[in-house]
Coordinates of C-alpha atoms in Angstrom, one line a residue:
Chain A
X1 CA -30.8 9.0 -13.0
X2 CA -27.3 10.2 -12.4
X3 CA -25.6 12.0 -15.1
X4 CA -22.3 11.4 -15.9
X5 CA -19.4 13.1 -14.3
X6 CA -21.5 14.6 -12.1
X7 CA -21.4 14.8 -8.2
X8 CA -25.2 13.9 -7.2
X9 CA -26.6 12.2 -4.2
X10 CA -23.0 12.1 -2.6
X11 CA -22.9 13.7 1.2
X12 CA -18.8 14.1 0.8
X13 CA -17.2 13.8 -2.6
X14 CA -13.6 14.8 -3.6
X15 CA -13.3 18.2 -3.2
X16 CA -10.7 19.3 -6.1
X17 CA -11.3 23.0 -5.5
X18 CA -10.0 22.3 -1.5
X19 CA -6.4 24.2 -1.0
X20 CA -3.2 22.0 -0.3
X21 CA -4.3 18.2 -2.0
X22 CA -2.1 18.9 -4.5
X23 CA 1.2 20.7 -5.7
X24 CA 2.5 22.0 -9.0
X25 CA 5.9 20.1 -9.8
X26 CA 7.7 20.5 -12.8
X27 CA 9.6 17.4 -14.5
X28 CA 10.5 16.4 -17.7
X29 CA 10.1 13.9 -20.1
X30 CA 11.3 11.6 -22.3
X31 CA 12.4 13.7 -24.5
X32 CA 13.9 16.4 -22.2
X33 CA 10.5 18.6 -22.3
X34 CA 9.4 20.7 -19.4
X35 CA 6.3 18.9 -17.9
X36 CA 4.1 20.5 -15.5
X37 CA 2.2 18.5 -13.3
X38 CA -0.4 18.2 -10.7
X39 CA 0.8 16.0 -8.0
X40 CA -0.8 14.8 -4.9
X41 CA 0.1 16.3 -1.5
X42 CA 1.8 13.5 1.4
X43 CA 2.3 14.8 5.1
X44 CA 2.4 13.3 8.0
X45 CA -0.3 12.9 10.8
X46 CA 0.4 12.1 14.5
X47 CA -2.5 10.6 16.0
X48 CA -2.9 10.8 19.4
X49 CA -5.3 8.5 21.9
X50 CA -6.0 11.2 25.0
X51 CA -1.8 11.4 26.5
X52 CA -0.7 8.6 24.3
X53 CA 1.0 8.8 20.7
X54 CA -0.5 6.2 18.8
X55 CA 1.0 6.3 15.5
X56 CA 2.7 8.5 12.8
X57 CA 0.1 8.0 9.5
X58 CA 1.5 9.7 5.8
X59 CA -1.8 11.3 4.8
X60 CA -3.1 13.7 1.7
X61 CA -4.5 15.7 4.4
X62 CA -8.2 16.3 4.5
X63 CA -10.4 15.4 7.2
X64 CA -7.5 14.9 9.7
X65 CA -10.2 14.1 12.7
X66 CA -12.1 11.7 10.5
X67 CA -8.7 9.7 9.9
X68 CA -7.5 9.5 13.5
X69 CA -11.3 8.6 15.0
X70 CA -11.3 5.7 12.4
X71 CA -7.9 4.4 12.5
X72 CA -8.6 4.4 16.2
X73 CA -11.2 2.8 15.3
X74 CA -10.1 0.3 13.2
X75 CA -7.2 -0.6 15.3
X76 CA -9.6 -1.8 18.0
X77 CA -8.0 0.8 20.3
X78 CA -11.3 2.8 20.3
X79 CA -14.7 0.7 21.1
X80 CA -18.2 1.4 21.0
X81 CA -18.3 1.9 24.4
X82 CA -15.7 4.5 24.3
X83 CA -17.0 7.7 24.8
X84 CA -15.6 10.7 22.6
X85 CA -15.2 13.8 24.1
X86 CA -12.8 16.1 21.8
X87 CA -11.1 15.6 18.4
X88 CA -8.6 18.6 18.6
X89 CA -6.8 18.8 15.2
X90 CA -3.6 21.4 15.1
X91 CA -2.6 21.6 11.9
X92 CA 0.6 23.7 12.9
X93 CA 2.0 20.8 14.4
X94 CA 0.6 18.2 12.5
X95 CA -1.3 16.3 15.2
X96 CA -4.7 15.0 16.3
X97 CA -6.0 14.4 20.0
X98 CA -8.8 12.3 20.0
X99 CA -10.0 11.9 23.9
X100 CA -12.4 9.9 25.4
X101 CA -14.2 10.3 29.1
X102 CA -12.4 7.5 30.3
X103 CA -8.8 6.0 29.6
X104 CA -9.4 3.1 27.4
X105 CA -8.9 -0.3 27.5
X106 CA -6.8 -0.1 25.0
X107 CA -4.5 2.1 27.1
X108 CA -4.4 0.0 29.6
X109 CA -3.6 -3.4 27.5
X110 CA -0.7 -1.1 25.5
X111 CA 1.0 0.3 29.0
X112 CA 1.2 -3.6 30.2
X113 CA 2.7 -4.6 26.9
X114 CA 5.3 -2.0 26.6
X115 CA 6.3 -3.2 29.8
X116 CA 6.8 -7.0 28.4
X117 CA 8.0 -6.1 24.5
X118 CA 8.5 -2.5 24.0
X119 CA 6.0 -2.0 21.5
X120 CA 2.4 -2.4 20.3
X121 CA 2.8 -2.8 16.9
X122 CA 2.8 -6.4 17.2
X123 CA -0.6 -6.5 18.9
X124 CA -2.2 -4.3 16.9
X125 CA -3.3 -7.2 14.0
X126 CA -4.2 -9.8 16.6
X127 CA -6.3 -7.2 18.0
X128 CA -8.1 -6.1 14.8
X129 CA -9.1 -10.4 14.7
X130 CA -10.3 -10.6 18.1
X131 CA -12.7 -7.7 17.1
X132 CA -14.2 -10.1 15.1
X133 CA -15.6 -12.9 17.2
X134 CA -19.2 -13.3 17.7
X135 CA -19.3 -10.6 14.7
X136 CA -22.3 -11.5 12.7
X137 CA -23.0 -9.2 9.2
X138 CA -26.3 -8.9 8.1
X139 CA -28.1 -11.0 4.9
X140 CA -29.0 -7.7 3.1
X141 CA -28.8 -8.1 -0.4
X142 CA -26.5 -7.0 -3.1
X143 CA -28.2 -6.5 -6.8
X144 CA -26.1 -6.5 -9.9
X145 CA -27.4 -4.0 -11.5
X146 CA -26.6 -1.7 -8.2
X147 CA -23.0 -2.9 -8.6
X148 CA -22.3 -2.1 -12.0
X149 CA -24.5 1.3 -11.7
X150 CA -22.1 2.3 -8.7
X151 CA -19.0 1.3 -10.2
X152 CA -20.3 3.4 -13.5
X153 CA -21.2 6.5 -10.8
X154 CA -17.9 6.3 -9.2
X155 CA -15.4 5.8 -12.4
X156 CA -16.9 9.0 -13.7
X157 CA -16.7 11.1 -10.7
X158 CA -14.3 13.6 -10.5
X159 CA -11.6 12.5 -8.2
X160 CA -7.8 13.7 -7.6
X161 CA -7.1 10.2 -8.9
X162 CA -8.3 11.2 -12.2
X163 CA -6.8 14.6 -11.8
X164 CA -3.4 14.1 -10.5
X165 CA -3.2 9.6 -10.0
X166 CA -1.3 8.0 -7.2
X167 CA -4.4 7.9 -4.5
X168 CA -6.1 5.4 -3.5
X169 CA -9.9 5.9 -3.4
X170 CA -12.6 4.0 -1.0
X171 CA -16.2 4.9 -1.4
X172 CA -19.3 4.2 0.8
X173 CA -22.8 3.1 -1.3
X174 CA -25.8 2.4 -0.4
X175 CA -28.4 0.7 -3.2
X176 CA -27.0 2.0 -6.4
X177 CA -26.2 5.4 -4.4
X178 CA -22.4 6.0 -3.8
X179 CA -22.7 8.6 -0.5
X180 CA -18.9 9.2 1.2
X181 CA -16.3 9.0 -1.2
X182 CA -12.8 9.1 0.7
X183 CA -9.4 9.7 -1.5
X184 CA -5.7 9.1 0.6
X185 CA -2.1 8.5 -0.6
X186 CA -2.4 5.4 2.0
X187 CA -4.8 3.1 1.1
X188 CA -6.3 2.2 4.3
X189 CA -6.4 5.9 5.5
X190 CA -9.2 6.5 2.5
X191 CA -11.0 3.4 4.9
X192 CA -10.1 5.0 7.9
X193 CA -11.6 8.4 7.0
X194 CA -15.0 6.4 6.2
X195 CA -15.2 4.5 9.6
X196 CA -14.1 7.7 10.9
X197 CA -17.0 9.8 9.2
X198 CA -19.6 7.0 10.2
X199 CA -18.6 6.5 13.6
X200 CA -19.2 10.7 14.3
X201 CA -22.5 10.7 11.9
X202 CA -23.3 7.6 13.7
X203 CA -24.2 6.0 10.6
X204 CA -26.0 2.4 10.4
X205 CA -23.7 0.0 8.5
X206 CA -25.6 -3.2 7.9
X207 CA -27.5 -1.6 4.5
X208 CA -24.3 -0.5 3.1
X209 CA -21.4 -1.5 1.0
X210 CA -18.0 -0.6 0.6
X211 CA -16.2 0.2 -2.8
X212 CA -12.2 0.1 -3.0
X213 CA -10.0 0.9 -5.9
X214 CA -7.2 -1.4 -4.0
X215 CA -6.5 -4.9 -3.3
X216 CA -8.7 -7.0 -0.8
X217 CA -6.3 -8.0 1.5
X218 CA -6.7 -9.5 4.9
X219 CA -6.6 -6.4 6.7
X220 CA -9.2 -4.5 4.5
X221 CA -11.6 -7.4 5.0
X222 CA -10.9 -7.1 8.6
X223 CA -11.4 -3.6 8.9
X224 CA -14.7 -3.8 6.5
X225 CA -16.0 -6.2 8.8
X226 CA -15.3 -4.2 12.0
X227 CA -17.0 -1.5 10.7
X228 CA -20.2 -3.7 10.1
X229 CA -20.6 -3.6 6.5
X230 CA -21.5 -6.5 5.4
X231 CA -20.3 -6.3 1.5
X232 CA -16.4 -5.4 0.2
X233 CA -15.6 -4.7 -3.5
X234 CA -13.0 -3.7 -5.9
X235 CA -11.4 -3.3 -9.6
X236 CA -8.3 -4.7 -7.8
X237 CA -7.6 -8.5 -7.1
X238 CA -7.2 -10.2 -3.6
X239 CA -4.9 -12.6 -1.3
X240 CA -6.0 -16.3 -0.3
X241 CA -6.2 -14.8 3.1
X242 CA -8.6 -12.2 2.3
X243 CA -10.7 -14.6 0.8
X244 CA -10.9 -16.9 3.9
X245 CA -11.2 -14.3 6.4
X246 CA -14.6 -13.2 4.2
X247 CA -15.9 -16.7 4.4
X248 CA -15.1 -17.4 7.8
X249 CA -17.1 -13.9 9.1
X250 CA -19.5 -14.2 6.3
X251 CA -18.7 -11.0 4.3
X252 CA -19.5 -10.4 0.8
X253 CA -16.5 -10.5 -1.2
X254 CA -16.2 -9.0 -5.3
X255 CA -13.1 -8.3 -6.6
X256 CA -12.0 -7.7 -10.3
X257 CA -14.8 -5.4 -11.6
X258 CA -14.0 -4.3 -14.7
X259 CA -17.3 -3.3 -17.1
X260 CA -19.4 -6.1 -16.8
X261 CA -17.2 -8.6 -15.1
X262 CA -16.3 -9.5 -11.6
X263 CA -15.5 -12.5 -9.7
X264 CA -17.4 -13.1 -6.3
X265 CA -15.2 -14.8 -3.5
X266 CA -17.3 -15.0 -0.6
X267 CA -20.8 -14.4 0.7
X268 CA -22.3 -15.6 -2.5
X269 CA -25.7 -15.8 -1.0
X270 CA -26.4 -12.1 -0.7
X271 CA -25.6 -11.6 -4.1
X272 CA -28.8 -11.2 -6.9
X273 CA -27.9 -11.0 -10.2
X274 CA -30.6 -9.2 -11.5
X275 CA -28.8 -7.1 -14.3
X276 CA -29.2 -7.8 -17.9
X277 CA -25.3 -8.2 -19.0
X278 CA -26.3 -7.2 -22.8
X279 CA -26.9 -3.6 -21.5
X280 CA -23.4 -3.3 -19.3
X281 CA -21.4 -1.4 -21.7
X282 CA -17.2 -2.8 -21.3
X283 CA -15.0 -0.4 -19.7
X284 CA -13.8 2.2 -21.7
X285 CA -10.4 3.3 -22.1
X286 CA -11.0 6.9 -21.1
X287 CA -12.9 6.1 -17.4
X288 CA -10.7 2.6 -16.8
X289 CA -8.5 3.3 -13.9
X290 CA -4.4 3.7 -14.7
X291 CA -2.4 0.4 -13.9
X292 CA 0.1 0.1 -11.3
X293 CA -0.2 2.9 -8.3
Chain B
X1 CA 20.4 -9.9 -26.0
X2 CA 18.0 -11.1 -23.7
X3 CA 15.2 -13.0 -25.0
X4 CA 11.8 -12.4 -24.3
X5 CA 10.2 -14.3 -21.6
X6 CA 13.3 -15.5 -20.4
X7 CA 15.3 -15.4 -16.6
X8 CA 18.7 -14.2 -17.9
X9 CA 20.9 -12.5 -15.9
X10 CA 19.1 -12.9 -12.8
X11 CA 20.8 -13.9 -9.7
X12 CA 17.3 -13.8 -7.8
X13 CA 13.7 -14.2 -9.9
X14 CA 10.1 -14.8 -9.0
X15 CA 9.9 -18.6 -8.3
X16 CA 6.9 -19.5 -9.4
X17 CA 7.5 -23.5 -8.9
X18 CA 7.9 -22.4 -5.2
X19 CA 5.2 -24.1 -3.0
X20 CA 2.7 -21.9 -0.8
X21 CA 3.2 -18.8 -2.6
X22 CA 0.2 -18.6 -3.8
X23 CA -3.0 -21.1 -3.0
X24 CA -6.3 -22.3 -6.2
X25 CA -9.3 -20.1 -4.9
X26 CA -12.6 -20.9 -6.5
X27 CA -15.3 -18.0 -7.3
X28 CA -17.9 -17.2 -9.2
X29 CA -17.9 -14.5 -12.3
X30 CA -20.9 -12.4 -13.5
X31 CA -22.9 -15.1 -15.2
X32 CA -22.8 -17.4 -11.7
X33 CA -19.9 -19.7 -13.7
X34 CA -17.7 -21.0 -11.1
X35 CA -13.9 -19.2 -11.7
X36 CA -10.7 -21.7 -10.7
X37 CA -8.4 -18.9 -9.6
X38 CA -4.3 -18.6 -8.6
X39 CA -4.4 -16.0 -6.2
X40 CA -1.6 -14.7 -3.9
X41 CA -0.5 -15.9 -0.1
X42 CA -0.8 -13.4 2.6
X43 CA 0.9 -14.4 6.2
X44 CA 1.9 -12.8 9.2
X45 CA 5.7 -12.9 9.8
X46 CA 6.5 -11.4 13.6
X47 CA 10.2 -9.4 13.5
X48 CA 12.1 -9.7 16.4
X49 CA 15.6 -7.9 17.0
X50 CA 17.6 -9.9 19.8
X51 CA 14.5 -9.9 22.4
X52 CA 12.3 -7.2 21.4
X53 CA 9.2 -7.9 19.2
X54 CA 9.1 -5.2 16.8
X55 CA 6.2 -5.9 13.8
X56 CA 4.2 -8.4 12.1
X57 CA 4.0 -7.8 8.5
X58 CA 1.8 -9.1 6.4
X59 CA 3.8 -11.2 4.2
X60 CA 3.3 -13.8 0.5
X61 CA 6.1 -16.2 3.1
X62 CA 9.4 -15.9 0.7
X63 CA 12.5 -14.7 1.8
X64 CA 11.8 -14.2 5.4
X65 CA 15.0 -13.6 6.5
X66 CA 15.8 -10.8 4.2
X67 CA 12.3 -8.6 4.8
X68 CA 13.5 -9.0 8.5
X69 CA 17.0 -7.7 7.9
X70 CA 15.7 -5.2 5.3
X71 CA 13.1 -4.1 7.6
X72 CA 15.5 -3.1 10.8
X73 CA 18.1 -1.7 8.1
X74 CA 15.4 0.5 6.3
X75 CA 13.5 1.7 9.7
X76 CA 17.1 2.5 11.4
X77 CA 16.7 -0.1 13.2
X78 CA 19.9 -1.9 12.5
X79 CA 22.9 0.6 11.4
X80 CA 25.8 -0.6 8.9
X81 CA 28.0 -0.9 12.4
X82 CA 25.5 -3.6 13.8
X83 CA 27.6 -7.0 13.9
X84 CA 24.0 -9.3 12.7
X85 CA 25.5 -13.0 14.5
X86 CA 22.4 -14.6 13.7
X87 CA 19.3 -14.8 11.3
X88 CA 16.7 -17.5 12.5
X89 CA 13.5 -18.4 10.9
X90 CA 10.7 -20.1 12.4
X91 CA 8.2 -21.4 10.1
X92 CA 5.8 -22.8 12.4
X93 CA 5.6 -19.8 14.8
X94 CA 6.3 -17.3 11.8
X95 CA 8.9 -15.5 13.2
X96 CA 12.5 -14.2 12.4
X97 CA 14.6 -13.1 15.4
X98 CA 17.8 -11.4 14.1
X99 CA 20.6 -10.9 16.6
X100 CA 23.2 -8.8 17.1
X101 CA 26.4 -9.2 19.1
X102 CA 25.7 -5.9 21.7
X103 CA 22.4 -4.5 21.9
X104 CA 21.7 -2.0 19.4
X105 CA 21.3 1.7 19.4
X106 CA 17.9 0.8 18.6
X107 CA 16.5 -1.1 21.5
X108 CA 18.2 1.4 23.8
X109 CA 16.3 4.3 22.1
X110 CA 12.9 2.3 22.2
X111 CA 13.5 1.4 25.6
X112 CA 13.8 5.4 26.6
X113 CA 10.7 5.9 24.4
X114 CA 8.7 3.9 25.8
X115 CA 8.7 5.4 29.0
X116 CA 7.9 8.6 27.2
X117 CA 4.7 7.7 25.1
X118 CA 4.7 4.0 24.8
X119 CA 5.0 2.9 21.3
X120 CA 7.8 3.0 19.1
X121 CA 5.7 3.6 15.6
X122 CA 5.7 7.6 16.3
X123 CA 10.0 7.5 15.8
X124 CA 10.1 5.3 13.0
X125 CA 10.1 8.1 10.8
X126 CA 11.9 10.4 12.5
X127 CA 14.6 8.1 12.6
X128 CA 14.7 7.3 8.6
X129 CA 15.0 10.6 8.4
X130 CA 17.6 11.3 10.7
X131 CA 19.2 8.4 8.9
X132 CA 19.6 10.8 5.8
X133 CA 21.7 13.5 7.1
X134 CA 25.1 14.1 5.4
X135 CA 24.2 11.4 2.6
X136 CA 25.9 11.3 -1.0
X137 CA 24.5 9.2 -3.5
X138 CA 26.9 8.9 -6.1
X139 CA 26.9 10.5 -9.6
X140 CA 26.4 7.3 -11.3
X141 CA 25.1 7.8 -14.9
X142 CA 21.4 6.6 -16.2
X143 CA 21.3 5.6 -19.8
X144 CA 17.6 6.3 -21.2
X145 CA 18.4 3.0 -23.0
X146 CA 19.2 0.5 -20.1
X147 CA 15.9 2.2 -18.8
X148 CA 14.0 1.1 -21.7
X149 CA 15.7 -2.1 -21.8
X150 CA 15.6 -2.9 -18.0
X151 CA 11.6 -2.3 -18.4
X152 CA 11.0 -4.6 -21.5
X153 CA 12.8 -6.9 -19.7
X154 CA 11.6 -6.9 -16.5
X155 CA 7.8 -6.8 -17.9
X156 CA 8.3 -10.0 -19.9
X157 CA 10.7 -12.3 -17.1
X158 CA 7.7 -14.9 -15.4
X159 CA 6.2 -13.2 -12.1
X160 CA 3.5 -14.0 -9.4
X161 CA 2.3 -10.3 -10.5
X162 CA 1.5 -12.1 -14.0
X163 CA 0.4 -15.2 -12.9
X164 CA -1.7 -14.2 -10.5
X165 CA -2.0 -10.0 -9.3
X166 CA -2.5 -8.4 -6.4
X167 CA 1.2 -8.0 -5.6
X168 CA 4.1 -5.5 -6.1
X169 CA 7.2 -6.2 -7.7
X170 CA 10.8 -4.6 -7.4
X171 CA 13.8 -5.0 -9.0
X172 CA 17.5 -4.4 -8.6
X173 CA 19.1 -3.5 -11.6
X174 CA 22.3 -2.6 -13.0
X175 CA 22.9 -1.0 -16.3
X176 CA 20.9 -2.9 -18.6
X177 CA 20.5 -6.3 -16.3
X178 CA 17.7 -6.8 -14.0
X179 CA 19.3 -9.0 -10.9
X180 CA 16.9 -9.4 -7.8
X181 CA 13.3 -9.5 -9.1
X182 CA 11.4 -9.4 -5.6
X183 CA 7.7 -9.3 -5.2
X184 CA 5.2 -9.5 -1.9
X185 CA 1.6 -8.0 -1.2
X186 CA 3.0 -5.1 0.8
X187 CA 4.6 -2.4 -1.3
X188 CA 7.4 -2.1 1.3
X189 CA 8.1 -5.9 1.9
X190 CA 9.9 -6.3 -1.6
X191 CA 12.1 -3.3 -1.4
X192 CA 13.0 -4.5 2.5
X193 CA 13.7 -7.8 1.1
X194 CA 16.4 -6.5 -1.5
X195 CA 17.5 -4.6 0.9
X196 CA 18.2 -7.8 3.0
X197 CA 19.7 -9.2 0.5
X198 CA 21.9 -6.6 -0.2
X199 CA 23.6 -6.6 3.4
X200 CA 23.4 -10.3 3.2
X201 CA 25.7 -10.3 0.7
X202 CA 27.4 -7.1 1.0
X203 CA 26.6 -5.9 -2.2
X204 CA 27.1 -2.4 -3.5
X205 CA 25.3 0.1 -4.0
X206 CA 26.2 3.0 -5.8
X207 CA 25.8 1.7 -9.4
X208 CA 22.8 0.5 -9.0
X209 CA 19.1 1.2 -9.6
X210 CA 15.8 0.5 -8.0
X211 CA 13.2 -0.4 -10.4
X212 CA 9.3 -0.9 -8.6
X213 CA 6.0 -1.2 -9.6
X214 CA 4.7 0.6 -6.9
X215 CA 4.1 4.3 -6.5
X216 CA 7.0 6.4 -5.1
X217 CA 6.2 7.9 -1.9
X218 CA 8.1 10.0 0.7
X219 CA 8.8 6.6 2.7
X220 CA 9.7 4.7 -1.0
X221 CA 12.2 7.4 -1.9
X222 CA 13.9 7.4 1.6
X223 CA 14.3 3.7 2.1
X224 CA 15.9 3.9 -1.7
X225 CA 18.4 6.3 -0.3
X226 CA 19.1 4.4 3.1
X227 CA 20.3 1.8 1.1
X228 CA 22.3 4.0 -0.7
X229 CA 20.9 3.8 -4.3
X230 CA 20.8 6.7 -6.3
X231 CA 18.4 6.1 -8.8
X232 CA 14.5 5.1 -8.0
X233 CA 12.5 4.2 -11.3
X234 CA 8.7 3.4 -11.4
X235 CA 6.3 2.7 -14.0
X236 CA 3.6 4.3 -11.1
X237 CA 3.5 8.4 -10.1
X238 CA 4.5 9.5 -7.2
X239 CA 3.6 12.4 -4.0
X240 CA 4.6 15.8 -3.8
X241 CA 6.9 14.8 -0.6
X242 CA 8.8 12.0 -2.9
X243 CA 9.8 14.7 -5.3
X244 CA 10.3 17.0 -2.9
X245 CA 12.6 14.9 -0.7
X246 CA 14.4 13.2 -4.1
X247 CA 15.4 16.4 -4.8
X248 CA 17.2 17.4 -1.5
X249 CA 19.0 14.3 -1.0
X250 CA 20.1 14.2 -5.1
X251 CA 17.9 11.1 -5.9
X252 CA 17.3 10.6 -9.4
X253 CA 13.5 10.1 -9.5
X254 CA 12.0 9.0 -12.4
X255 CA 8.2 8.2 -12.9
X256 CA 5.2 6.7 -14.9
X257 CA 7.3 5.0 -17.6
X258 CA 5.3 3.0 -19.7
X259 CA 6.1 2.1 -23.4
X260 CA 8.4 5.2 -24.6
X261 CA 7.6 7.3 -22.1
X262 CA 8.4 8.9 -18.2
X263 CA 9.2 11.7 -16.7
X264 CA 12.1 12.3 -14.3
X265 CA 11.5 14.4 -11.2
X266 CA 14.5 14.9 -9.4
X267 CA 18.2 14.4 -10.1
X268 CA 18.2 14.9 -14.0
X269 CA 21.6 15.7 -14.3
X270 CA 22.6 11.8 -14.2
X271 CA 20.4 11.1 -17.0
X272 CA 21.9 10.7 -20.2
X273 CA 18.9 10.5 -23.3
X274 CA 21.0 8.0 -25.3
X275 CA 17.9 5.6 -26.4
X276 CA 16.8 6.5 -30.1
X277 CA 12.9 6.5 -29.3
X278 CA 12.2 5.4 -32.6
X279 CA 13.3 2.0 -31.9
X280 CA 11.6 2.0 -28.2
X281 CA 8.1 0.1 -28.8
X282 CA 4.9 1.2 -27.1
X283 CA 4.2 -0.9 -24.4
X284 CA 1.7 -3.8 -26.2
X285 CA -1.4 -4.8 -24.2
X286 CA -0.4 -8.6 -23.8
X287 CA 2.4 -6.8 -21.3
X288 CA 0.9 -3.7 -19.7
X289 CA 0.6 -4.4 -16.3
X290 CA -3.2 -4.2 -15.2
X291 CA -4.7 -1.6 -13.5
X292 CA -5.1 -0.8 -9.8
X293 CA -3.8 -3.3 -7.4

């Protein structure tokens, strides 16, 4: 069993020790007292698709190739087809290059719009949807007492969240085993670096489940989905949109878990609620996430 | 004094009578009960400016025509010289088009772009920065008691953040008065729509202050400073790159402040520690805001 605070079965956890996550910044407080503290690093990142530049992400930093390959990803702009030849990351110039062996689709669809609007941002979202069709997730099953023992795992893992706040954390779990826990100043970059890390350790996703400390919005359910992973949850709450996305593809939705409760939204039928609530200790003040990030 | 609980003062407040903000979403909690929940819209709203189809954002639907404005002003899109002749809304397609009398700088820049690397997300940044050069923010003062004040208040006045979660809040403020409590699911949407508002009704700028529940990033700290506010407050923590930034454009940046306490990053010198902290109450449970959203 898993001892608290401690870092087993993970394959990448946050790495506190790493250089550059986080920078010394003096303040002061209410009282006009010199306050050290340890604050999270935000830089930017300019992804690039072979010759094209994608998109300007604001990132913590680590795992800069991971980030691009699953925004890419994410975005629809990079398929399973696509093959992946180089991820070249220069750090100097604050760029990845991710290429593939043939210009792709995405490319293609991009260089006709710009020639009608301007500018993909607009497509992006509709194209993240049409992702979905003919998605179907698979019926694997999602025990209680594998939620609450994750959620227990993760809330006492050391993180920069618990070090230095304002980071978003997104974790990947398997069973009652979180493996790929991904911290970012951008919320969705912590779910980019996941599909990111998956898509090079071609990783199955139909066993696993995805853990978020931030709100289940439409596009998190999207992206959740695209990735194949058939169950979403979170300590945060959701939008009616989320919600109806997650019935319509049939993803497992939890949101609100806090010590032993949670509210399931969707995909009720994978869920087996196998744990004995009398043994689910409440969350305690000292491993409950701050508010308002 | 204000009263608890109570809309004084505002001109602009969270509407909660306000149809299709947010939607009843049934669930189920731990024990299989069935959970009759209020939870938050979530919409797409395309932006246009005169012909050119710049983002959807994912929107809760209110105020549509201020996040549009707000959006161009705060991306550099739409300079203080642009003559705005029209503002039109289209509920059914859910899209604003904003026009301006000539073309903007803008378009013309994105039209050169695009030629270049075809999408217009890589400059947005560069060009909020750009927007910064030769900026003073005035040496308005910050009374630790209108902070305290602004907070209590603000915490107590009737929001969709109370009713329901999973949405930011933020609030124009001067002195002690709260006056455009804006909320939304996106972080940015609600500071864009003040900001809207703000060059709706020419409104200005230099004595007041920006309170949000949101975290203050790089790209928080610069829209604050577009606009031409000096003083960004936050009950959340903040990156590196926000502090750093604050502090080379003179921002007063003040963080975390939760019952009595906050720290102040950048800009100190406007702060004047007038509030006898004896008097300031802890914040109480019944009004913390909860955690992670």
């Amino acid at each position: 069993m898993a001892r608290a605070d401690d870092l087993s079965g993970y394959l990448i956890a946050p790495d506190l020790g790493r250089n550059g996550l986080t920078r010394a910044v003096q303040g002061t407080d209410q009282d006009g007292v010199a306050q050290d503290l340890n604050v999270v690093e935000e830089r930017p990142l300019t992804i690039y698709l072979n010759r094209r530049e994608i998109v300007t992400a604001m990132t913590i930093g680590d795992y800069p190739e991971y980030l691009a390959l699953g925004f890419l990803r994410n975005q629809g702009m990079l398929r399973d087809a696509d093959d992946v030849t180089r991820v070249d990351y220069d750090e100097e110039v604050e760029t990845v290059v991710v290429r593939t062996a043939t210009e792709t689709d995405y490319e293609d669809k991009l260089a006709r719009k710009t020639r009608t609007s301007g500018c993909a941002v607009g497509t992006v979202f509709g194209d993240m949807m049409a992702g979905l069709e003919g998605l179907v997730l698979p019926d694997t099953q999602v025990r209680t007492s594998d939620l609450y023992a994750l959620a227990h795992h993760i809330n006492r893992t050391p993180s920069l969240y618990l070090e230095a706040g304002a980071i978003h954390g997104t974790v990947l779990c398997q069973g009652a085993q979180p493996l790929v826990y991904m911290e970012d100043v951008g919320r969705h970059n912590a779910v980019d670096k996941i599909a990111g890390w998956m898509l090079s350790e071609r990783v199955s996703a139909g066993d696993k489940l995805l853990y978020t400390t931030g709100r289940l919005t439409s596009e998190m359910v999207i992206k959740t989905a695209l990735m194949g992973i058939p169950v979403l949850a979170s300590r945060s709450g959701f939008t009616a949109w989320g919600v109806e996305i997650a019935r319509q593809i049939g993803l497992t939705l939890i949101g609100r878990m806090r010590g032993k409760r949670f509210v399931c939204l969707a995909g009720e039928e994978r869920l087996v609620r196998d744990a004995d609530l009398s043994l689910v200790a409440d969350e305690d003040r000292a491993h409950r996430r701050k508010s308002a990030r």
